């Protein structure tokens, strides 16, 4: 398989349970955040984004929470399924320039049957 | 993967060789990016281009070169000057904020 994701923190959850993946971001000036999902051997897939004027945003089975006070971002996945197994990483940006994205190393989510 | 394609999926290079990774997008995005992904690390920016015929170095540009002759295409050349080229290379395109990624090319130096 793809070597991306070696030495990453791993979260193991039972199928059907909710998952919470956390991300600490670095720049207090960051005002835009994205969560990506990366399956083994594939490119990252956009999941959900949030801007700094929001604390919470919901998508289909996913919710992103933003705590600007402690520079923390979380991704909640409801009713986790085997297809959710992947590496999840966050990205932060400021001043709307794409070259200023900073990507976290990611967390590996493993869904147990 | 959307409308971004990368080829080849796997690439093997002998030491001293230059190799070129292809990236094409049909999303009509002005901006395109090349990243390198290593185990346990976040993506690192190699080069980016905000418009045709213009590109800028990212954080780890040494040993790499790019061109942007067409809006749809942003090829990356890994030169022999890159001392540790074995990695997963990701191309992205996007608007001013959001980025969408291609499927990646795995480069291995033999």
PDB file of N, CA, C and O in Angstrom, chain B residues 28-107:
ATOM      1  N   UNK B  28     -10.859  24.641 -15.415  1.00  0.00           N
ATOM      2  CA  UNK B  28     -10.743  26.067 -15.734  1.00  0.00           C
ATOM      3  C   UNK B  28     -10.195  26.887 -14.558  1.00  0.00           C
ATOM      4  O   UNK B  28     -10.498  28.074 -14.424  1.00  0.00           O
ATOM      5  N   UNK B  29      -9.371  26.242 -13.738  1.00  0.00           N
ATOM      6  CA  UNK B  29      -8.749  26.952 -12.621  1.00  0.00           C
ATOM      7  C   UNK B  29      -7.504  27.699 -13.089  1.00  0.00           C
ATOM      8  O   UNK B  29      -6.708  27.175 -13.856  1.00  0.00           O
ATOM      9  N   UNK B  30      -7.374  28.916 -12.592  1.00  0.00           N
ATOM     10  CA  UNK B  30      -6.161  29.681 -12.914  1.00  0.00           C
ATOM     11  C   UNK B  30      -4.951  29.151 -12.155  1.00  0.00           C
ATOM     12  O   UNK B  30      -3.849  29.120 -12.675  1.00  0.00           O
ATOM     13  N   UNK B  31      -5.152  28.771 -10.902  1.00  0.00           N
ATOM     14  CA  UNK B  31      -4.028  28.407 -10.042  1.00  0.00           C
ATOM     15  C   UNK B  31      -3.769  26.897 -10.052  1.00  0.00           C
ATOM     16  O   UNK B  31      -4.697  26.096 -10.023  1.00  0.00           O
ATOM     17  N   UNK B  32      -2.492  26.558 -10.084  1.00  0.00           N
ATOM     18  CA  UNK B  32      -2.091  25.157  -9.980  1.00  0.00           C
ATOM     19  C   UNK B  32      -0.891  25.055  -9.052  1.00  0.00           C
ATOM     20  O   UNK B  32      -0.105  26.003  -8.925  1.00  0.00           O
ATOM     21  N   UNK B  33      -0.759  23.884  -8.422  1.00  0.00           N
ATOM     22  CA  UNK B  33       0.245  23.699  -7.370  1.00  0.00           C
ATOM     23  C   UNK B  33       0.864  22.305  -7.470  1.00  0.00           C
ATOM     24  O   UNK B  33       0.208  21.361  -7.897  1.00  0.00           O
ATOM     25  N   UNK B  34       2.115  22.223  -7.027  1.00  0.00           N
ATOM     26  CA  UNK B  34       2.763  20.931  -6.845  1.00  0.00           C
ATOM     27  C   UNK B  34       3.196  20.802  -5.392  1.00  0.00           C
ATOM     28  O   UNK B  34       3.835  21.701  -4.834  1.00  0.00           O
ATOM     29  N   UNK B  35       2.853  19.636  -4.821  1.00  0.00           N
ATOM     30  CA  UNK B  35       3.229  19.325  -3.452  1.00  0.00           C
ATOM     31  C   UNK B  35       3.984  18.002  -3.414  1.00  0.00           C
ATOM     32  O   UNK B  35       3.788  17.127  -4.243  1.00  0.00           O
ATOM     33  N   UNK B  36       4.763  17.882  -2.377  1.00  0.00           N
ATOM     34  CA  UNK B  36       5.454  16.627  -2.093  1.00  0.00           C
ATOM     35  C   UNK B  36       4.912  16.110  -0.770  1.00  0.00           C
ATOM     36  O   UNK B  36       4.728  16.888   0.190  1.00  0.00           O
ATOM     37  N   UNK B  37       4.655  14.800  -0.708  1.00  0.00           N
ATOM     38  CA  UNK B  37       4.141  14.186   0.506  1.00  0.00           C
ATOM     39  C   UNK B  37       5.087  13.079   0.946  1.00  0.00           C
ATOM     40  O   UNK B  37       5.371  12.150   0.180  1.00  0.00           O
ATOM     41  N   UNK B  38       5.560  13.188   2.170  1.00  0.00           N
ATOM     42  CA  UNK B  38       6.445  12.181   2.773  1.00  0.00           C
ATOM     43  C   UNK B  38       5.746  11.602   4.001  1.00  0.00           C
ATOM     44  O   UNK B  38       4.946  12.290   4.647  1.00  0.00           O
ATOM     45  N   UNK B  39       6.088  10.372   4.342  1.00  0.00           N
ATOM     46  CA  UNK B  39       5.410   9.713   5.470  1.00  0.00           C
ATOM     47  C   UNK B  39       5.477  10.530   6.751  1.00  0.00           C
ATOM     48  O   UNK B  39       6.545  11.013   7.123  1.00  0.00           O
ATOM     49  N   UNK B  40       4.342  10.704   7.402  1.00  0.00           N
ATOM     50  CA  UNK B  40       4.291  11.381   8.688  1.00  0.00           C
ATOM     51  C   UNK B  40       4.407  12.893   8.621  1.00  0.00           C
ATOM     52  O   UNK B  40       4.492  13.541   9.668  1.00  0.00           O
ATOM     53  N   UNK B  41       4.406  13.454   7.431  1.00  0.00           N
ATOM     54  CA  UNK B  41       4.538  14.905   7.296  1.00  0.00           C
ATOM     55  C   UNK B  41       3.359  15.487   6.525  1.00  0.00           C
ATOM     56  O   UNK B  41       2.723  14.802   5.729  1.00  0.00           O
ATOM     57  N   UNK B  42       3.121  16.759   6.759  1.00  0.00           N
ATOM     58  CA  UNK B  42       2.135  17.464   5.958  1.00  0.00           C
ATOM     59  C   UNK B  42       2.656  17.735   4.562  1.00  0.00           C
ATOM     60  O   UNK B  42       3.853  17.644   4.302  1.00  0.00           O
ATOM     61  N   UNK B  43       1.760  18.080   3.670  1.00  0.00           N
ATOM     62  CA  UNK B  43       2.162  18.407   2.302  1.00  0.00           C
ATOM     63  C   UNK B  43       3.087  19.622   2.295  1.00  0.00           C
ATOM     64  O   UNK B  43       2.864  20.583   3.036  1.00  0.00           O
ATOM     65  N   UNK B  44       4.097  19.553   1.446  1.00  0.00           N
ATOM     66  CA  UNK B  44       5.016  20.680   1.322  1.00  0.00           C
ATOM     67  C   UNK B  44       4.973  21.207  -0.101  1.00  0.00           C
ATOM     68  O   UNK B  44       5.052  20.435  -1.062  1.00  0.00           O
ATOM     69  N   UNK B  45       4.896  22.512  -0.219  1.00  0.00           N
ATOM     70  CA  UNK B  45       4.709  23.167  -1.512  1.00  0.00           C
ATOM     71  C   UNK B  45       6.027  23.258  -2.266  1.00  0.00           C
ATOM     72  O   UNK B  45       7.016  23.796  -1.745  1.00  0.00           O
ATOM     73  N   UNK B  46       6.033  22.780  -3.512  1.00  0.00           N
ATOM     74  CA  UNK B  46       7.230  22.816  -4.343  1.00  0.00           C
ATOM     75  C   UNK B  46       7.205  24.058  -5.241  1.00  0.00           C
ATOM     76  O   UNK B  46       8.124  24.874  -5.215  1.00  0.00           O
ATOM     77  N   UNK B  47       6.185  24.158  -6.042  1.00  0.00           N
ATOM     78  CA  UNK B  47       6.001  25.295  -6.943  1.00  0.00           C
ATOM     79  C   UNK B  47       4.511  25.578  -7.064  1.00  0.00           C
ATOM     80  O   UNK B  47       3.677  24.700  -6.860  1.00  0.00           O
ATOM     81  N   UNK B  48       4.185  26.815  -7.436  1.00  0.00           N
ATOM     82  CA  UNK B  48       2.804  27.138  -7.727  1.00  0.00           C
ATOM     83  C   UNK B  48       2.752  28.143  -8.875  1.00  0.00           C
ATOM     84  O   UNK B  48       3.732  28.847  -9.149  1.00  0.00           O
ATOM     85  N   UNK B  49       1.597  28.182  -9.505  1.00  0.00           N
ATOM     86  CA  UNK B  49       1.386  29.087 -10.626  1.00  0.00           C
ATOM     87  C   UNK B  49      -0.015  29.674 -10.498  1.00  0.00           C
ATOM     88  O   UNK B  49      -0.995  28.942 -10.401  1.00  0.00           O
ATOM     89  N   UNK B  50      -0.082  30.984 -10.483  1.00  0.00           N
ATOM     90  CA  UNK B  50      -1.383  31.640 -10.357  1.00  0.00           C
ATOM     91  C   UNK B  50      -1.980  31.984 -11.715  1.00  0.00           C
ATOM     92  O   UNK B  50      -3.174  32.287 -11.830  1.00  0.00           O
ATOM     93  N   UNK B  51      -1.126  31.941 -12.751  1.00  0.00           N
ATOM     94  CA  UNK B  51      -1.599  32.318 -14.077  1.00  0.00           C
ATOM     95  C   UNK B  51      -0.645  31.737 -15.120  1.00  0.00           C
ATOM     96  O   UNK B  51       0.527  31.448 -14.811  1.00  0.00           O
ATOM     97  N   UNK B  52      -1.137  31.599 -16.332  1.00  0.00           N
ATOM     98  CA  UNK B  52      -0.295  31.057 -17.408  1.00  0.00           C
ATOM     99  C   UNK B  52       0.971  31.893 -17.581  1.00  0.00           C
ATOM    100  O   UNK B  52       0.948  33.116 -17.443  1.00  0.00           O
ATOM    101  N   UNK B  53       2.062  31.183 -17.846  1.00  0.00           N
ATOM    102  CA  UNK B  53       3.369  31.793 -18.102  1.00  0.00           C
ATOM    103  C   UNK B  53       3.971  32.467 -16.878  1.00  0.00           C
ATOM    104  O   UNK B  53       4.902  33.276 -17.011  1.00  0.00           O
ATOM    105  N   UNK B  54       3.457  32.127 -15.716  1.00  0.00           N
ATOM    106  CA  UNK B  54       4.027  32.654 -14.477  1.00  0.00           C
ATOM    107  C   UNK B  54       3.995  31.573 -13.415  1.00  0.00           C
ATOM    108  O   UNK B  54       2.998  30.871 -13.275  1.00  0.00           O
ATOM    109  N   UNK B  55       5.091  31.429 -12.672  1.00  0.00           N
ATOM    110  CA  UNK B  55       5.112  30.466 -11.580  1.00  0.00           C
ATOM    111  C   UNK B  55       6.113  30.956 -10.534  1.00  0.00           C
ATOM    112  O   UNK B  55       7.007  31.765 -10.834  1.00  0.00           O
ATOM    113  N   UNK B  56       5.930  30.462  -9.323  1.00  0.00           N
ATOM    114  CA  UNK B  56       6.750  30.891  -8.195  1.00  0.00           C
ATOM    115  C   UNK B  56       7.246  29.689  -7.402  1.00  0.00           C
ATOM    116  O   UNK B  56       6.565  28.656  -7.345  1.00  0.00           O
ATOM    117  N   UNK B  57       8.400  29.851  -6.786  1.00  0.00           N
ATOM    118  CA  UNK B  57       8.918  28.787  -5.939  1.00  0.00           C
ATOM    119  C   UNK B  57       8.107  28.686  -4.652  1.00  0.00           C
ATOM    120  O   UNK B  57       7.681  29.693  -4.087  1.00  0.00           O
ATOM    121  N   UNK B  58       7.947  27.451  -4.211  1.00  0.00           N
ATOM    122  CA  UNK B  58       7.350  27.211  -2.917  1.00  0.00           C
ATOM    123  C   UNK B  58       8.432  27.020  -1.874  1.00  0.00           C
ATOM    124  O   UNK B  58       9.548  27.536  -2.001  1.00  0.00           O
ATOM    125  N   UNK B  59       8.119  26.231  -0.862  1.00  0.00           N
ATOM    126  CA  UNK B  59       9.033  26.061   0.264  1.00  0.00           C
ATOM    127  C   UNK B  59      10.213  25.146  -0.036  1.00  0.00           C
ATOM    128  O   UNK B  59      11.259  25.248   0.606  1.00  0.00           O
ATOM    129  N   UNK B  60      10.066  24.230  -0.989  1.00  0.00           N
ATOM    130  CA  UNK B  60      11.109  23.233  -1.237  1.00  0.00           C
ATOM    131  C   UNK B  60      11.378  23.095  -2.739  1.00  0.00           C
ATOM    132  O   UNK B  60      11.372  22.015  -3.289  1.00  0.00           O
ATOM    133  N   UNK B  61      11.649  24.199  -3.414  1.00  0.00           N
ATOM    134  CA  UNK B  61      11.779  24.196  -4.867  1.00  0.00           C
ATOM    135  C   UNK B  61      13.114  23.655  -5.381  1.00  0.00           C
ATOM    136  O   UNK B  61      13.228  23.306  -6.561  1.00  0.00           O
ATOM    137  N   UNK B  62      14.114  23.573  -4.533  1.00  0.00           N
ATOM    138  CA  UNK B  62      15.438  23.163  -5.007  1.00  0.00           C
ATOM    139  C   UNK B  62      15.422  21.766  -5.608  1.00  0.00           C
ATOM    140  O   UNK B  62      14.935  20.809  -4.996  1.00  0.00           O
ATOM    141  N   UNK B  63      15.957  21.663  -6.830  1.00  0.00           N
ATOM    142  CA  UNK B  63      16.005  20.369  -7.499  1.00  0.00           C
ATOM    143  C   UNK B  63      14.779  20.083  -8.358  1.00  0.00           C
ATOM    144  O   UNK B  63      14.678  19.008  -8.943  1.00  0.00           O
ATOM    145  N   UNK B  64      13.880  21.033  -8.436  1.00  0.00           N
ATOM    146  CA  UNK B  64      12.663  20.891  -9.232  1.00  0.00           C
ATOM    147  C   UNK B  64      12.541  22.048 -10.210  1.00  0.00           C
ATOM    148  O   UNK B  64      13.078  23.125  -9.983  1.00  0.00           O
ATOM    149  N   UNK B  65      11.816  21.814 -11.314  1.00  0.00           N
ATOM    150  CA  UNK B  65      11.481  22.898 -12.225  1.00  0.00           C
ATOM    151  C   UNK B  65      10.084  22.660 -12.784  1.00  0.00           C
ATOM    152  O   UNK B  65       9.602  21.524 -12.807  1.00  0.00           O
ATOM    153  N   UNK B  66       9.438  23.732 -13.216  1.00  0.00           N
ATOM    154  CA  UNK B  66       8.090  23.638 -13.754  1.00  0.00           C
ATOM    155  C   UNK B  66       7.963  24.540 -14.970  1.00  0.00           C
ATOM    156  O   UNK B  66       8.825  25.370 -15.253  1.00  0.00           O
ATOM    157  N   UNK B  67       6.853  24.385 -15.669  1.00  0.00           N
ATOM    158  CA  UNK B  67       6.472  25.301 -16.740  1.00  0.00           C
ATOM    159  C   UNK B  67       4.962  25.439 -16.708  1.00  0.00           C
ATOM    160  O   UNK B  67       4.253  24.559 -16.200  1.00  0.00           O
ATOM    161  N   UNK B  68       4.470  26.553 -17.249  1.00  0.00           N
ATOM    162  CA  UNK B  68       3.014  26.756 -17.323  1.00  0.00           C
ATOM    163  C   UNK B  68       2.711  27.452 -18.651  1.00  0.00           C
ATOM    164  O   UNK B  68       2.407  28.635 -18.714  1.00  0.00           O
ATOM    165  N   UNK B  69       2.782  26.676 -19.706  1.00  0.00           N
ATOM    166  CA  UNK B  69       2.547  27.214 -21.043  1.00  0.00           C
ATOM    167  C   UNK B  69       1.066  27.232 -21.396  1.00  0.00           C
ATOM    168  O   UNK B  69       0.644  27.989 -22.279  1.00  0.00           O
ATOM    169  N   UNK B  70       0.297  26.386 -20.733  1.00  0.00           N
ATOM    170  CA  UNK B  70      -1.137  26.331 -20.963  1.00  0.00           C
ATOM    171  C   UNK B  70      -1.856  26.354 -19.623  1.00  0.00           C
ATOM    172  O   UNK B  70      -1.333  25.872 -18.623  1.00  0.00           O
ATOM    173  N   UNK B  71      -3.061  26.873 -19.620  1.00  0.00           N
ATOM    174  CA  UNK B  71      -3.833  26.942 -18.387  1.00  0.00           C
ATOM    175  C   UNK B  71      -4.082  25.550 -17.823  1.00  0.00           C
ATOM    176  O   UNK B  71      -4.130  25.348 -16.615  1.00  0.00           O
ATOM    177  N   UNK B  72      -4.244  24.576 -18.716  1.00  0.00           N
ATOM    178  CA  UNK B  72      -4.649  23.243 -18.286  1.00  0.00           C
ATOM    179  C   UNK B  72      -3.490  22.396 -17.778  1.00  0.00           C
ATOM    180  O   UNK B  72      -3.702  21.358 -17.163  1.00  0.00           O
ATOM    181  N   UNK B  73      -2.257  22.795 -18.029  1.00  0.00           N
ATOM    182  CA  UNK B  73      -1.133  21.912 -17.802  1.00  0.00           C
ATOM    183  C   UNK B  73      -0.050  22.551 -16.936  1.00  0.00           C
ATOM    184  O   UNK B  73       0.309  23.724 -17.144  1.00  0.00           O
ATOM    185  N   UNK B  74       0.498  21.763 -16.024  1.00  0.00           N
ATOM    186  CA  UNK B  74       1.535  22.269 -15.111  1.00  0.00           C
ATOM    187  C   UNK B  74       2.520  21.127 -14.808  1.00  0.00           C
ATOM    188  O   UNK B  74       2.528  20.557 -13.725  1.00  0.00           O
ATOM    189  N   UNK B  75       3.379  20.773 -15.759  1.00  0.00           N
ATOM    190  CA  UNK B  75       4.303  19.652 -15.539  1.00  0.00           C
ATOM    191  C   UNK B  75       5.432  19.999 -14.579  1.00  0.00           C
ATOM    192  O   UNK B  75       5.905  21.136 -14.541  1.00  0.00           O
ATOM    193  N   UNK B  76       5.840  19.007 -13.828  1.00  0.00           N
ATOM    194  CA  UNK B  76       6.929  19.142 -12.853  1.00  0.00           C
ATOM    195  C   UNK B  76       8.089  18.253 -13.279  1.00  0.00           C
ATOM    196  O   UNK B  76       7.902  17.066 -13.515  1.00  0.00           O
ATOM    197  N   UNK B  77       9.282  18.824 -13.365  1.00  0.00           N
ATOM    198  CA  UNK B  77      10.478  18.045 -13.651  1.00  0.00           C
ATOM    199  C   UNK B  77      11.292  17.894 -12.373  1.00  0.00           C
ATOM    200  O   UNK B  77      11.601  18.890 -11.709  1.00  0.00           O
ATOM    201  N   UNK B  78      11.598  16.663 -12.047  1.00  0.00           N
ATOM    202  CA  UNK B  78      12.463  16.364 -10.912  1.00  0.00           C
ATOM    203  C   UNK B  78      13.859  16.157 -11.482  1.00  0.00           C
ATOM    204  O   UNK B  78      14.092  15.223 -12.259  1.00  0.00           O
ATOM    205  N   UNK B  79      14.767  17.031 -11.151  1.00  0.00           N
ATOM    206  CA  UNK B  79      16.092  16.980 -11.748  1.00  0.00           C
ATOM    207  C   UNK B  79      17.049  16.146 -10.891  1.00  0.00           C
ATOM    208  O   UNK B  79      16.745  15.810  -9.738  1.00  0.00           O
ATOM    209  N   UNK B  80      18.207  15.888 -11.455  1.00  0.00           N
ATOM    210  CA  UNK B  80      19.220  15.118 -10.731  1.00  0.00           C
ATOM    211  C   UNK B  80      19.755  15.897  -9.533  1.00  0.00           C
ATOM    212  O   UNK B  80      20.408  15.323  -8.654  1.00  0.00           O
ATOM    213  N   UNK B  81      19.464  17.172  -9.470  1.00  0.00           N
ATOM    214  CA  UNK B  81      19.918  17.980  -8.332  1.00  0.00           C
ATOM    215  C   UNK B  81      19.078  17.740  -7.078  1.00  0.00           C
ATOM    216  O   UNK B  81      19.487  18.127  -5.976  1.00  0.00           O
ATOM    217  N   UNK B  82      17.949  17.085  -7.233  1.00  0.00           N
ATOM    218  CA  UNK B  82      17.102  16.778  -6.081  1.00  0.00           C
ATOM    219  C   UNK B  82      17.668  15.525  -5.430  1.00  0.00           C
ATOM    220  O   UNK B  82      17.628  14.429  -5.994  1.00  0.00           O
ATOM    221  N   UNK B  83      18.181  15.667  -4.225  1.00  0.00           N
ATOM    222  CA  UNK B  83      18.959  14.604  -3.591  1.00  0.00           C
ATOM    223  C   UNK B  83      18.117  13.486  -2.991  1.00  0.00           C
ATOM    224  O   UNK B  83      18.597  12.374  -2.800  1.00  0.00           O
ATOM    225  N   UNK B  84      16.897  13.778  -2.690  1.00  0.00           N
ATOM    226  CA  UNK B  84      16.043  12.770  -2.073  1.00  0.00           C
ATOM    227  C   UNK B  84      14.671  12.806  -2.730  1.00  0.00           C
ATOM    228  O   UNK B  84      13.687  13.229  -2.103  1.00  0.00           O
ATOM    229  N   UNK B  85      14.560  12.398  -3.970  1.00  0.00           N
ATOM    230  CA  UNK B  85      13.317  12.592  -4.709  1.00  0.00           C
ATOM    231  C   UNK B  85      12.232  11.555  -4.451  1.00  0.00           C
ATOM    232  O   UNK B  85      11.096  11.761  -4.869  1.00  0.00           O
ATOM    233  N   UNK B  86      12.566  10.461  -3.804  1.00  0.00           N
ATOM    234  CA  UNK B  86      11.555   9.434  -3.573  1.00  0.00           C
ATOM    235  C   UNK B  86      10.447   9.977  -2.683  1.00  0.00           C
ATOM    236  O   UNK B  86      10.690  10.357  -1.538  1.00  0.00           O
ATOM    237  N   UNK B  87       9.234  10.047  -3.208  1.00  0.00           N
ATOM    238  CA  UNK B  87       8.103  10.620  -2.491  1.00  0.00           C
ATOM    239  C   UNK B  87       6.849  10.441  -3.325  1.00  0.00           C
ATOM    240  O   UNK B  87       6.884   9.964  -4.460  1.00  0.00           O
ATOM    241  N   UNK B  88       5.740  10.857  -2.743  1.00  0.00           N
ATOM    242  CA  UNK B  88       4.452  10.897  -3.429  1.00  0.00           C
ATOM    243  C   UNK B  88       4.212  12.345  -3.825  1.00  0.00           C
ATOM    244  O   UNK B  88       4.262  13.234  -2.975  1.00  0.00           O
ATOM    245  N   UNK B  89       3.987  12.588  -5.119  1.00  0.00           N
ATOM    246  CA  UNK B  89       3.854  13.952  -5.613  1.00  0.00           C
ATOM    247  C   UNK B  89       2.393  14.224  -5.976  1.00  0.00           C
ATOM    248  O   UNK B  89       1.765  13.464  -6.726  1.00  0.00           O
ATOM    249  N   UNK B  90       1.894  15.321  -5.459  1.00  0.00           N
ATOM    250  CA  UNK B  90       0.500  15.685  -5.667  1.00  0.00           C
ATOM    251  C   UNK B  90       0.400  17.018  -6.378  1.00  0.00           C
ATOM    252  O   UNK B  90       1.042  17.993  -6.001  1.00  0.00           O
ATOM    253  N   UNK B  91      -0.437  17.041  -7.399  1.00  0.00           N
ATOM    254  CA  UNK B  91      -0.749  18.266  -8.117  1.00  0.00           C
ATOM    255  C   UNK B  91      -2.136  18.722  -7.668  1.00  0.00           C
ATOM    256  O   UNK B  91      -3.000  17.889  -7.370  1.00  0.00           O
ATOM    257  N   UNK B  92      -2.323  20.016  -7.588  1.00  0.00           N
ATOM    258  CA  UNK B  92      -3.625  20.556  -7.213  1.00  0.00           C
ATOM    259  C   UNK B  92      -3.937  21.756  -8.088  1.00  0.00           C
ATOM    260  O   UNK B  92      -3.039  22.412  -8.624  1.00  0.00           O
ATOM    261  N   UNK B  93      -5.203  22.032  -8.215  1.00  0.00           N
ATOM    262  CA  UNK B  93      -5.619  23.273  -8.850  1.00  0.00           C
ATOM    263  C   UNK B  93      -6.740  23.857  -8.012  1.00  0.00           C
ATOM    264  O   UNK B  93      -7.340  23.158  -7.185  1.00  0.00           O
ATOM    265  N   UNK B  94      -7.000  25.141  -8.196  1.00  0.00           N
ATOM    266  CA  UNK B  94      -8.053  25.703  -7.371  1.00  0.00           C
ATOM    267  C   UNK B  94      -8.316  27.167  -7.613  1.00  0.00           C
ATOM    268  O   UNK B  94      -7.718  27.805  -8.483  1.00  0.00           O
ATOM    269  N   UNK B  95      -9.221  27.658  -6.799  1.00  0.00           N
ATOM    270  CA  UNK B  95      -9.551  29.071  -6.784  1.00  0.00           C
ATOM    271  C   UNK B  95      -8.629  29.751  -5.768  1.00  0.00           C
ATOM    272  O   UNK B  95      -7.621  29.169  -5.365  1.00  0.00           O
ATOM    273  N   UNK B  96      -8.970  30.934  -5.332  1.00  0.00           N
ATOM    274  CA  UNK B  96      -8.086  31.669  -4.424  1.00  0.00           C
ATOM    275  C   UNK B  96      -7.949  30.967  -3.077  1.00  0.00           C
ATOM    276  O   UNK B  96      -6.961  31.145  -2.393  1.00  0.00           O
ATOM    277  N   UNK B  97      -8.913  30.148  -2.697  1.00  0.00           N
ATOM    278  CA  UNK B  97      -8.790  29.482  -1.409  1.00  0.00           C
ATOM    279  C   UNK B  97      -8.819  27.959  -1.536  1.00  0.00           C
ATOM    280  O   UNK B  97      -7.872  27.303  -1.187  1.00  0.00           O
ATOM    281  N   UNK B  98      -9.841  27.387  -2.042  1.00  0.00           N
ATOM    282  CA  UNK B  98      -9.948  25.933  -2.056  1.00  0.00           C
ATOM    283  C   UNK B  98      -9.042  25.291  -3.090  1.00  0.00           C
ATOM    284  O   UNK B  98      -8.831  25.835  -4.171  1.00  0.00           O
ATOM    285  N   UNK B  99      -8.496  24.134  -2.722  1.00  0.00           N
ATOM    286  CA  UNK B  99      -7.652  23.370  -3.639  1.00  0.00           C
ATOM    287  C   UNK B  99      -8.216  21.973  -3.821  1.00  0.00           C
ATOM    288  O   UNK B  99      -8.675  21.346  -2.875  1.00  0.00           O
ATOM    289  N   UNK B 100      -8.123  21.481  -5.053  1.00  0.00           N
ATOM    290  CA  UNK B 100      -8.558  20.141  -5.392  1.00  0.00           C
ATOM    291  C   UNK B 100      -7.361  19.376  -5.943  1.00  0.00           C
ATOM    292  O   UNK B 100      -6.607  19.904  -6.754  1.00  0.00           O
ATOM    293  N   UNK B 101      -7.214  18.143  -5.498  1.00  0.00           N
ATOM    294  CA  UNK B 101      -6.006  17.395  -5.785  1.00  0.00           C
ATOM    295  C   UNK B 101      -6.209  16.336  -6.866  1.00  0.00           C
ATOM    296  O   UNK B 101      -7.300  15.787  -7.033  1.00  0.00           O
ATOM    297  N   UNK B 102      -5.107  16.052  -7.558  1.00  0.00           N
ATOM    298  CA  UNK B 102      -5.077  14.925  -8.458  1.00  0.00           C
ATOM    299  C   UNK B 102      -4.792  13.636  -7.711  1.00  0.00           C
ATOM    300  O   UNK B 102      -4.618  13.648  -6.482  1.00  0.00           O
ATOM    301  N   UNK B 103      -4.708  12.520  -8.418  1.00  0.00           N
ATOM    302  CA  UNK B 103      -4.520  11.211  -7.773  1.00  0.00           C
ATOM    303  C   UNK B 103      -3.094  10.927  -7.319  1.00  0.00           C
ATOM    304  O   UNK B 103      -2.861   9.974  -6.591  1.00  0.00           O
ATOM    305  N   UNK B 104      -2.127  11.739  -7.760  1.00  0.00           N
ATOM    306  CA  UNK B 104      -0.755  11.571  -7.292  1.00  0.00           C
ATOM    307  C   UNK B 104       0.109  10.700  -8.182  1.00  0.00           C
ATOM    308  O   UNK B 104      -0.377   9.866  -8.948  1.00  0.00           O
ATOM    309  N   UNK B 105       1.409  10.923  -8.082  1.00  0.00           N
ATOM    310  CA  UNK B 105       2.425  10.098  -8.745  1.00  0.00           C
ATOM    311  C   UNK B 105       3.419   9.662  -7.695  1.00  0.00           C
ATOM    312  O   UNK B 105       3.966  10.496  -6.964  1.00  0.00           O
ATOM    313  N   UNK B 106       3.668   8.369  -7.633  1.00  0.00           N
ATOM    314  CA  UNK B 106       4.653   7.830  -6.711  1.00  0.00           C
ATOM    315  C   UNK B 106       5.976   7.701  -7.447  1.00  0.00           C
ATOM    316  O   UNK B 106       6.105   6.917  -8.375  1.00  0.00           O
ATOM    317  N   UNK B 107       6.970   8.479  -7.038  1.00  0.00           N
ATOM    318  CA  UNK B 107       8.294   8.449  -7.659  1.00  0.00           C
ATOM    319  C   UNK B 107       9.254   7.699  -6.756  1.00  0.00           C
ATOM    320  O   UNK B 107       9.353   7.985  -5.555  1.00  0.00           O
TER     321      UNK B 107
END
